[in-house]
PDB file of C-alpha atoms in Angstrom:
ATOM      1  CA  MET A   2      15.887   7.091  -1.283  1.00 51.00           C
ATOM      2  CA  GLN A   3      15.662   3.981  -3.505  1.00 50.00           C
ATOM      3  CA  VAL A   4      18.574   2.437  -1.608  1.00 50.00           C
ATOM      4  CA  ILE A   5      16.881   3.121   1.724  1.00 51.00           C
ATOM      5  CA  LEU A   6      13.615   1.600   0.473  1.00 49.00           C
ATOM      6  CA  LEU A   7      15.395  -1.528  -0.779  1.00 49.00           C
ATOM      7  CA  ILE A   8      17.142  -1.942   2.583  1.00 52.00           C
ATOM      8  CA  LYS A   9      13.859  -1.525   4.466  1.00 52.00           C
ATOM      9  CA  VAL A  10      12.091  -4.057   2.220  1.00 50.00           C
ATOM     10  CA  SER A  11      14.953  -6.509   2.778  1.00 52.00           C
ATOM     11  CA  ILE A  12      14.685  -6.063   6.550  1.00 50.00           C
ATOM     12  CA  CYS A  13      10.920  -6.696   6.419  1.00 56.00           C
ATOM     13  CA  ARG A  14      11.434  -9.907   4.447  1.00 51.00           C
ATOM     14  CA  ILE A  15      14.166 -11.129   6.801  1.00 50.00           C
ATOM     15  CA  THR A  16      12.094 -10.460   9.934  1.00 51.00           C
ATOM     16  CA  HIS A  17       9.092 -12.208   8.352  1.00 52.00           C
ATOM     17  CA  PHE A  18      11.122 -15.249   7.309  1.00 50.00           C
ATOM     18  CA  PHE A  19      12.942 -15.707  10.616  1.00 56.00           C
ATOM     19  CA  LYS A  20      10.057 -14.366  12.755  1.00 63.00           C
ATOM     20  CA  LEU A  21      12.356 -12.242  14.890  1.00 62.00           C
ATOM     21  CA  ALA A  22      11.001 -10.785  18.111  1.00 68.00           C
ATOM     22  CA  GLU A  23      10.164  -7.079  17.875  1.00 67.00           C
ATOM     23  CA  ASN A  24      12.783  -6.112  20.455  1.00 66.00           C
ATOM     24  CA  LYS A  25      15.482  -7.845  18.369  1.00 64.00           C
ATOM     25  CA  ARG A  26      14.665  -6.441  14.912  1.00 63.00           C
ATOM     26  CA  ASN A  27      16.847  -3.397  15.436  1.00 67.00           C
ATOM     27  CA  LEU A  28      19.881  -5.693  15.334  1.00 67.00           C
ATOM     28  CA  ILE A  29      19.383  -6.282  11.585  1.00 68.00           C
ATOM     29  CA  SER A  30      19.399  -2.570  10.861  1.00 70.00           C
ATOM     30  CA  GLU A  31      22.458  -2.070  13.071  1.00 69.00           C
ATOM     31  CA  SER A  32      24.290  -4.841  11.260  1.00 69.00           C
ATOM     32  CA  LEU A  33      23.479  -3.488   7.798  1.00 69.00           C
ATOM     33  CA  ALA A  34      24.262   0.117   8.768  1.00 68.00           C
ATOM     34  CA  GLY A  35      27.504  -0.734  10.519  1.00 74.00           C
ATOM     35  CA  GLY A  36      26.616   0.469  13.992  1.00 77.00           C
ATOM     36  CA  VAL A  37      23.944   1.798  16.335  1.00 76.00           C
ATOM     37  CA  ASP A  38      24.373   5.469  15.441  1.00 79.00           C
ATOM     38  CA  ASN A  39      24.274   4.883  11.682  1.00 82.00           C
ATOM     39  CA  SER A  40      21.284   2.611  12.116  1.00 81.00           C
ATOM     40  CA  LYS A  41      19.283   5.203  14.031  1.00 82.00           C
ATOM     41  CA  LYS A  42      20.213   7.897  11.535  1.00 83.00           C
ATOM     42  CA  SER A  43      18.951   5.822   8.591  1.00 84.00           C
ATOM     43  CA  GLU A  44      15.827   4.705  10.463  1.00 86.00           C
ATOM     44  CA  TYR A  45      14.960   8.306  11.352  1.00 87.00           C
ATOM     45  CA  GLU A  46      15.496   9.417   7.766  1.00 88.00           C
ATOM     46  CA  PHE A  47      13.287   6.648   6.418  1.00 88.00           C
ATOM     47  CA  GLY A  48      10.649   7.479   9.037  1.00 89.00           C
ATOM     48  CA  ARG A  49      10.594  11.100   7.890  1.00 93.00           C
ATOM     49  CA  LEU A  50      10.389  10.119   4.211  1.00 91.00           C
ATOM     50  CA  VAL A  51       7.305   7.957   4.684  1.00 92.00           C
ATOM     51  CA  ALA A  52       5.556  10.343   7.114  1.00 94.00           C
ATOM     52  CA  PHE A  53       6.117  13.734   5.458  1.00 95.00           C
ATOM     53  CA  LYS A  54       4.903  15.051   2.140  1.00 94.00           C
ATOM     54  CA  ARG A  55       7.198  18.045   2.597  1.00 93.00           C
ATOM     55  CA  GLU A  56       9.902  18.867   5.121  1.00 94.00           C
ATOM     56  CA  ALA A  57      11.320  22.258   5.930  1.00 93.00           C
ATOM     57  CA  PHE A  58      14.707  20.797   6.834  1.00 91.00           C
ATOM     58  CA  GLY A  59      14.913  17.372   5.206  1.00 85.00           C
ATOM     59  CA  ARG A  60      14.943  15.445   1.924  1.00 80.00           C
ATOM     60  CA  SER A  61      11.214  15.306   1.198  1.00 79.00           C
ATOM     61  CA  LYS A  62      10.011  17.503  -1.647  1.00 73.00           C
ATOM     62  CA  LEU A  63       9.821  21.115  -0.525  1.00 68.00           C
ATOM     63  CA  THR A  64       8.741  23.478  -3.282  1.00 63.00           C
ATOM     64  CA  GLY A  65       6.234  23.250  -6.106  1.00 64.00           C
ATOM     65  CA  SER A  66       7.410  26.321  -8.060  1.00 71.00           C
ATOM     66  CA  ALA A  67       9.847  29.203  -7.769  1.00 70.00           C
ATOM     67  CA  ASP A  68       7.444  31.397  -5.783  1.00 79.00           C
ATOM     68  CA  TRP A  69       5.983  28.543  -3.733  1.00 85.00           C
ATOM     69  CA  THR A  70       5.318  29.057  -0.025  1.00 91.00           C
ATOM     70  CA  PRO A  71       3.639  26.680   2.450  1.00 94.00           C
ATOM     71  CA  THR A  72      -0.047  27.060   3.240  1.00 96.00           C
ATOM     72  CA  LEU A  73      -1.727  26.094   6.486  1.00 98.00           C
ATOM     73  CA  THR A  74      -3.644  22.854   5.912  1.00 97.00           C
ATOM     74  CA  SER A  75      -4.353  19.438   7.412  1.00 97.00           C
ATOM     75  CA  GLY A  76      -1.114  17.852   8.556  1.00 97.00           C
ATOM     76  CA  THR A  77       0.923  21.055   8.771  1.00 98.00           C
ATOM     77  CA  LEU A  78       3.483  20.723  11.575  1.00 98.00           C
ATOM     78  CA  LEU A  79       4.344  23.959  13.368  1.00 98.00           C
ATOM     79  CA  ARG A  80       6.583  25.001  16.235  1.00 97.00           C
ATOM     80  CA  TYR A  81       6.263  28.114  18.319  1.00 95.00           C
ATOM     81  CA  CYS A  82       8.177  29.559  21.229  1.00 93.00           C
ATOM     82  CA  LEU A  83       6.279  29.481  24.510  1.00 89.00           C
ATOM     83  CA  PRO A  84       5.918  32.756  26.428  1.00 81.00           C
ATOM     84  CA  GLU A  85       8.210  32.931  29.448  1.00 72.00           C
ATOM     85  CA  LYS A  86       5.349  32.429  31.901  1.00 62.00           C
ATOM     86  CA  ASN A  87       4.174  29.262  30.121  1.00 64.00           C
ATOM     87  CA  LYS A  88       7.498  27.436  29.923  1.00 64.00           C
ATOM     88  CA  GLU A  89       7.508  24.071  31.684  1.00 63.00           C
ATOM     89  CA  PRO A  90      10.249  21.908  33.234  1.00 58.00           C
ATOM     90  CA  MET A  91      11.044  18.907  31.063  1.00 54.00           C
ATOM     91  CA  ASP A  92      10.720  16.207  33.740  1.00 47.00           C
ATOM     92  CA  VAL A  93       8.905  17.785  36.671  1.00 41.00           C
ATOM     93  CA  GLU A  94       5.682  19.257  35.416  1.00 40.00           C
ATOM     94  CA  VAL A  95       4.534  20.878  38.667  1.00 34.00           C
ATOM     95  CA  ALA A  96       7.692  22.835  39.382  1.00 37.00           C
ATOM     96  CA  GLU A  97       8.580  26.312  38.273  1.00 38.00           C
ATOM     97  CA  ALA A  98      11.836  26.760  36.388  1.00 36.00           C
ATOM     98  CA  GLY A  99      14.765  27.069  38.771  1.00 36.00           C
ATOM     99  CA  ALA A 100      12.690  26.039  41.808  1.00 35.00           C
ATOM    100  CA  THR A 101      13.625  23.419  44.387  1.00 35.00           C
ATOM    101  CA  ILE A 102      10.906  20.851  45.074  1.00 34.00           C
ATOM    102  CA  ILE A 103      10.364  17.681  47.059  1.00 36.00           C
ATOM    103  CA  ASP A 104      10.176  14.518  44.989  1.00 37.00           C
ATOM    104  CA  GLY A 105       7.859  12.405  47.134  1.00 38.00           C
ATOM    105  CA  GLU A 106       8.364   9.301  45.024  1.00 38.00           C
ATOM    106  CA  ARG A 107      12.119   9.287  45.571  1.00 36.00           C
ATOM    107  CA  ASN A 108      11.915  11.065  48.936  1.00 38.00           C
ATOM    108  CA  SER A 109      14.574  13.525  47.887  1.00 39.00           C
ATOM    109  CA  ILE A 110      14.991  17.177  46.929  1.00 40.00           C
ATOM    110  CA  LEU A 111      15.275  18.058  43.254  1.00 40.00           C
ATOM    111  CA  THR A 112      16.452  21.292  41.675  1.00 41.00           C
ATOM    112  CA  VAL A 113      14.890  21.973  38.282  1.00 42.00           C
ATOM    113  CA  ASP A 114      17.503  22.749  35.645  1.00 48.00           C
ATOM    114  CA  LYS A 115      16.326  25.874  33.824  1.00 49.00           C
ATOM    115  CA  SER A 116      18.317  24.832  30.748  1.00 50.00           C
ATOM    116  CA  LYS A 117      15.930  21.854  30.378  1.00 56.00           C
ATOM    117  CA  GLU A 118      12.777  23.933  30.187  1.00 67.00           C
ATOM    118  CA  ILE A 119      10.279  23.151  27.468  1.00 70.00           C
ATOM    119  CA  LYS A 120      10.819  26.230  25.311  1.00 89.00           C
ATOM    120  CA  TYR A 121       8.792  25.187  22.285  1.00 93.00           C
ATOM    121  CA  GLU A 122       5.439  23.612  21.593  1.00 96.00           C
ATOM    122  CA  TYR A 123       4.808  21.467  18.519  1.00 97.00           C
ATOM    123  CA  LEU A 124       1.397  21.433  16.836  1.00 98.00           C
ATOM    124  CA  ILE A 125      -0.182  19.425  14.005  1.00 98.00           C
ATOM    125  CA  CYS A 126      -3.051  21.073  12.156  1.00 98.00           C
ATOM    126  CA  PHE A 127      -6.228  18.967  12.309  1.00 97.00           C
ATOM    127  CA  THR A 128      -8.512  21.404  10.498  1.00 97.00           C
ATOM    128  CA  PRO A 129     -10.007  19.580   7.480  1.00 95.00           C
ATOM    129  CA  ALA A 130      -8.304  20.574   4.224  1.00 95.00           C
ATOM    130  CA  CYS A 131     -11.588  21.738   2.684  1.00 95.00           C
ATOM    131  CA  ASP A 132     -11.967  24.257   5.511  1.00 96.00           C
ATOM    132  CA  THR A 133      -8.591  25.833   4.758  1.00 97.00           C
ATOM    133  CA  LEU A 134      -9.614  27.157   1.326  1.00 96.00           C
ATOM    134  CA  ARG A 135     -11.646  30.125   0.084  1.00 96.00           C
ATOM    135  CA  LEU A 136     -11.190  32.024   3.323  1.00 97.00           C
ATOM    136  CA  LYS A 137     -12.307  35.640   3.522  1.00 95.00           C
ATOM    137  CA  ASP A 138     -12.162  36.499   7.216  1.00 96.00           C
ATOM    138  CA  LYS A 139     -10.229  35.602  10.326  1.00 97.00           C
ATOM    139  CA  THR A 140     -10.497  31.835  10.708  1.00 97.00           C
ATOM    140  CA  PRO A 141      -9.820  29.555  13.694  1.00 98.00           C
ATOM    141  CA  PHE A 142      -7.544  26.562  13.071  1.00 98.00           C
ATOM    142  CA  VAL A 143      -7.489  23.486  15.310  1.00 97.00           C
ATOM    143  CA  PHE A 144      -4.221  21.815  16.311  1.00 98.00           C
ATOM    144  CA  LEU A 145      -3.212  18.698  18.196  1.00 97.00           C
ATOM    145  CA  LYS A 146      -0.222  19.197  20.477  1.00 97.00           C
ATOM    146  CA  ALA A 147       2.695  16.831  19.840  1.00 97.00           C
ATOM    147  CA  PHE A 148       4.771  16.132  22.948  1.00 96.00           C
ATOM    148  CA  GLU A 149       8.548  16.051  22.769  1.00 94.00           C
ATOM    149  CA  ASP A 150       9.543  12.620  24.064  1.00 94.00           C
ATOM    150  CA  ALA A 151      12.866  10.889  23.373  1.00 91.00           C
ATOM    151  CA  LYS A 152      11.700   7.512  24.720  1.00 92.00           C
ATOM    152  CA  LYS A 153       8.224   7.006  23.263  1.00 93.00           C
ATOM    153  CA  TYR A 154       7.624   8.715  19.930  1.00 94.00           C
ATOM    154  CA  SER A 155       5.861   8.196  16.616  1.00 94.00           C
ATOM    155  CA  LEU A 156       7.271  11.103  14.601  1.00 96.00           C
ATOM    156  CA  VAL A 157      10.794  12.371  14.008  1.00 95.00           C
ATOM    157  CA  VAL A 158      11.364  15.782  12.445  1.00 95.00           C
ATOM    158  CA  ASN A 159      14.378  18.000  11.836  1.00 93.00           C
ATOM    159  CA  ASP A 160      14.350  21.517  13.252  1.00 90.00           C
ATOM    160  CA  ASP A 161      16.107  24.557  11.814  1.00 86.00           C
ATOM    161  CA  SER A 162      19.393  23.495  13.434  1.00 84.00           C
ATOM    162  CA  ARG A 163      19.078  20.049  11.738  1.00 81.00           C
ATOM    163  CA  CYS A 164      18.594  18.402  15.128  1.00 87.00           C
ATOM    164  CA  GLU A 165      16.211  15.443  15.312  1.00 92.00           C
ATOM    165  CA  ILE A 166      13.107  16.100  17.393  1.00 95.00           C
ATOM    166  CA  HIS A 167      11.132  13.092  18.653  1.00 96.00           C
ATOM    167  CA  LEU A 168       7.395  13.706  18.977  1.00 97.00           C
ATOM    168  CA  ARG A 169       4.652  11.690  20.638  1.00 96.00           C
ATOM    169  CA  LEU A 170       0.998  12.088  19.647  1.00 95.00           C
ATOM    170  CA  GLU A 171      -1.347  11.611  22.574  1.00 93.00           C
ATOM    171  CA  GLN A 172      -4.727  10.119  21.668  1.00 88.00           C
ATOM    172  CA  LYS A 173      -6.176   9.258  25.077  1.00 88.00           C
ATOM    173  CA  LYS A 174      -5.320  12.554  26.746  1.00 91.00           C
ATOM    174  CA  PRO A 175      -4.952  14.980  23.829  1.00 94.00           C
ATOM    175  CA  VAL A 176      -4.189  18.667  24.184  1.00 96.00           C
ATOM    176  CA  ILE A 177      -6.095  20.696  21.614  1.00 96.00           C
ATOM    177  CA  ARG A 178      -5.100  24.250  20.672  1.00 96.00           C
ATOM    178  CA  THR A 179      -6.967  26.795  18.560  1.00 97.00           C
ATOM    179  CA  PHE A 180      -5.421  29.841  16.892  1.00 97.00           C
ATOM    180  CA  ASP A 181      -6.958  32.438  14.569  1.00 98.00           C
ATOM    181  CA  PHE A 182      -5.304  33.388  11.262  1.00 98.00           C
ATOM    182  CA  MET A 183      -6.047  35.996   8.606  1.00 97.00           C
ATOM    183  CA  PRO A 184      -6.052  34.707   4.999  1.00 97.00           C
ATOM    184  CA  ASP A 185      -4.117  36.106   2.089  1.00 96.00           C
ATOM    185  CA  PRO A 186      -6.714  38.195   0.182  1.00 95.00           C
ATOM    186  CA  GLU A 187      -5.501  37.006  -3.234  1.00 94.00           C
ATOM    187  CA  THR A 188      -5.275  33.248  -2.686  1.00 95.00           C
ATOM    188  CA  GLN A 189      -7.810  33.098   0.181  1.00 97.00           C
ATOM    189  CA  LYS A 190      -5.469  30.759   2.053  1.00 97.00           C
ATOM    190  CA  ILE A 191      -3.234  31.094   5.086  1.00 98.00           C
ATOM    191  CA  ARG A 192       0.173  31.515   3.466  1.00 96.00           C
ATOM    192  CA  ALA A 193       3.559  31.478   5.131  1.00 96.00           C
ATOM    193  CA  ILE A 194       6.191  34.129   4.659  1.00 94.00           C
ATOM    194  CA  GLN A 195       9.850  33.370   4.091  1.00 91.00           C
ATOM    195  CA  ASP A 196      12.188  34.578   6.795  1.00 87.00           C
ATOM    196  CA  ASP A 197      15.967  34.630   6.600  1.00 77.00           C
ATOM    197  CA  GLY A 198      17.329  31.746   4.562  1.00 76.00           C
ATOM    198  CA  ASP A 199      15.016  28.778   4.046  1.00 81.00           C
ATOM    199  CA  ILE A 200      12.789  29.290   7.099  1.00 91.00           C
ATOM    200  CA  PHE A 201       9.046  29.779   6.580  1.00 94.00           C
ATOM    201  CA  SER A 202       6.684  31.049   9.261  1.00 96.00           C
ATOM    202  CA  PHE A 203       3.041  31.871   9.955  1.00 97.00           C
ATOM    203  CA  THR A 204       1.791  34.618  12.269  1.00 97.00           C
ATOM    204  CA  ASP A 205      -1.625  34.423  13.894  1.00 97.00           C
ATOM    205  CA  SER A 206      -4.029  37.278  14.628  1.00 96.00           C
ATOM    206  CA  ASN A 207      -2.448  37.858  18.043  1.00 95.00           C
ATOM    207  CA  GLY A 208       1.077  38.158  16.649  1.00 95.00           C
ATOM    208  CA  ILE A 209       2.264  34.676  17.685  1.00 96.00           C
ATOM    209  CA  LYS A 210       4.877  33.418  15.239  1.00 96.00           C
ATOM    210  CA  PHE A 211       4.938  29.763  14.175  1.00 97.00           C
ATOM    211  CA  THR A 212       7.850  28.101  12.375  1.00 96.00           C
ATOM    212  CA  TRP A 213       6.809  25.726   9.591  1.00 96.00           C
ATOM    213  CA  LEU A 214       8.514  22.333   9.982  1.00 96.00           C
ATOM    214  CA  GLY A 215       6.701  20.355   7.330  1.00 96.00           C
ATOM    215  CA  GLU A 216       3.477  18.783   6.132  1.00 96.00           C
ATOM    216  CA  LEU A 217       2.452  15.221   6.902  1.00 97.00           C
ATOM    217  CA  ARG A 218       1.121  13.017   4.141  1.00 96.00           C
ATOM    218  CA  TYR A 219      -2.669  13.088   3.869  1.00 94.00           C
ATOM    219  CA  SER A 220      -3.037   9.400   4.745  1.00 95.00           C
ATOM    220  CA  ARG A 221      -0.943   9.821   7.905  1.00 95.00           C
ATOM    221  CA  THR A 222      -2.899  12.885   8.995  1.00 96.00           C
ATOM    222  CA  SER A 223      -6.224  11.160   8.340  1.00 95.00           C
ATOM    223  CA  SER A 224      -5.089   8.125  10.323  1.00 95.00           C
ATOM    224  CA  GLU A 225      -4.137  10.255  13.332  1.00 94.00           C
ATOM    225  CA  MET A 226      -7.425  12.157  13.147  1.00 94.00           C
ATOM    226  CA  ALA A 227      -9.396   8.910  12.936  1.00 93.00           C
ATOM    227  CA  ALA A 228      -7.586   7.484  15.968  1.00 92.00           C
ATOM    228  CA  LEU A 229      -8.397  10.595  17.974  1.00 92.00           C
ATOM    229  CA  VAL A 230     -12.067  10.624  16.975  1.00 90.00           C
ATOM    230  CA  SER A 231     -12.349   6.879  17.591  1.00 90.00           C
ATOM    231  CA  ASN A 232     -11.167   7.382  21.158  1.00 89.00           C
ATOM    232  CA  TRP A 233     -13.682  10.183  21.685  1.00 89.00           C
ATOM    233  CA  MET A 234     -16.512   8.070  20.265  1.00 89.00           C
ATOM    234  CA  ARG A 235     -16.152   5.222  22.762  1.00 85.00           C
ATOM    235  CA  ILE A 236     -19.476   4.340  24.357  1.00 86.00           C
ATOM    236  CA  GLY A 237     -19.573   3.083  27.922  1.00 82.00           C
ATOM    237  CA  ILE A 238     -22.069   0.335  28.743  1.00 85.00           C
ATOM    238  CA  SER A 239     -23.214  -1.522  31.851  1.00 87.00           C
ATOM    239  CA  ASP A 240     -22.197  -5.153  31.598  1.00 86.00           C
ATOM    240  CA  SER A 241     -21.370  -8.186  33.691  1.00 92.00           C
ATOM    241  CA  GLU A 242     -17.748  -8.129  34.828  1.00 90.00           C
ATOM    242  CA  PHE A 243     -17.600 -11.906  34.382  1.00 89.00           C
ATOM    243  CA  ILE A 244     -18.869 -11.667  30.785  1.00 88.00           C
ATOM    244  CA  ARG A 245     -16.478  -8.779  30.038  1.00 86.00           C
ATOM    245  CA  LEU A 246     -13.490 -10.820  31.214  1.00 89.00           C
ATOM    246  CA  ALA A 247     -14.737 -13.897  29.381  1.00 89.00           C
ATOM    247  CA  GLY A 248     -14.995 -11.881  26.181  1.00 89.00           C
ATOM    248  CA  ALA A 249     -11.370 -10.807  26.676  1.00 87.00           C
ATOM    249  CA  GLY A 250     -10.320 -14.466  27.064  1.00 89.00           C
ATOM    250  CA  LYS A 251      -9.334 -14.055  30.706  1.00 84.00           C
ATOM    251  CA  PHE A 252     -10.822 -17.420  31.753  1.00 74.00           C
TER     252      PHE A 252
END
């Protein structure tokens, strides 16, 4: 990790000194790593190290003690398998899996590939950490849906097959989920159970099983929560269009 940090610091200093354009900065990483693939691999690993406090399938610290298990708290990243009826096509949201539809934009007929269905949904827990302790009864937890997106993403996580999953957090059009969980009577927390191997999972009150993928650092979780709340707290006002444009430097 120290080597990766030194490389990243060096890249930052080089880009600052030469003032490289943002769309050219990847060339430094590619040169140092010896190729595009190695560069992306190291960039993804560094991204995970700075974003996650713990990873289920990565290098970030996992356990605290021999009998340690994850607890559901702010920043917990979960994955669950969608019921068959709720699965969505990856690229064509309005089509049913296996259906043939008309693509009006391209004026052509498309057949949805069932192998490209969205089979999983990824969720980040946004319930405040103080509300995840001293629980006695069934408790609702709030989650922000993270969209799988290989082109525009702000998080990279490894799944149980060690494949890299690219996730996009939507702030302007968020999808919020709520699930109820029963606490462990001894610790008064929502504790995971260990499945086969090194896989941990949570099960909600309706029997839905969630695979634990990791826990974001508190600062990252707080930042994402603040961005979401900031968007919700926008206040619309009546103003002169000319003055609005002038304030934006359009004239």
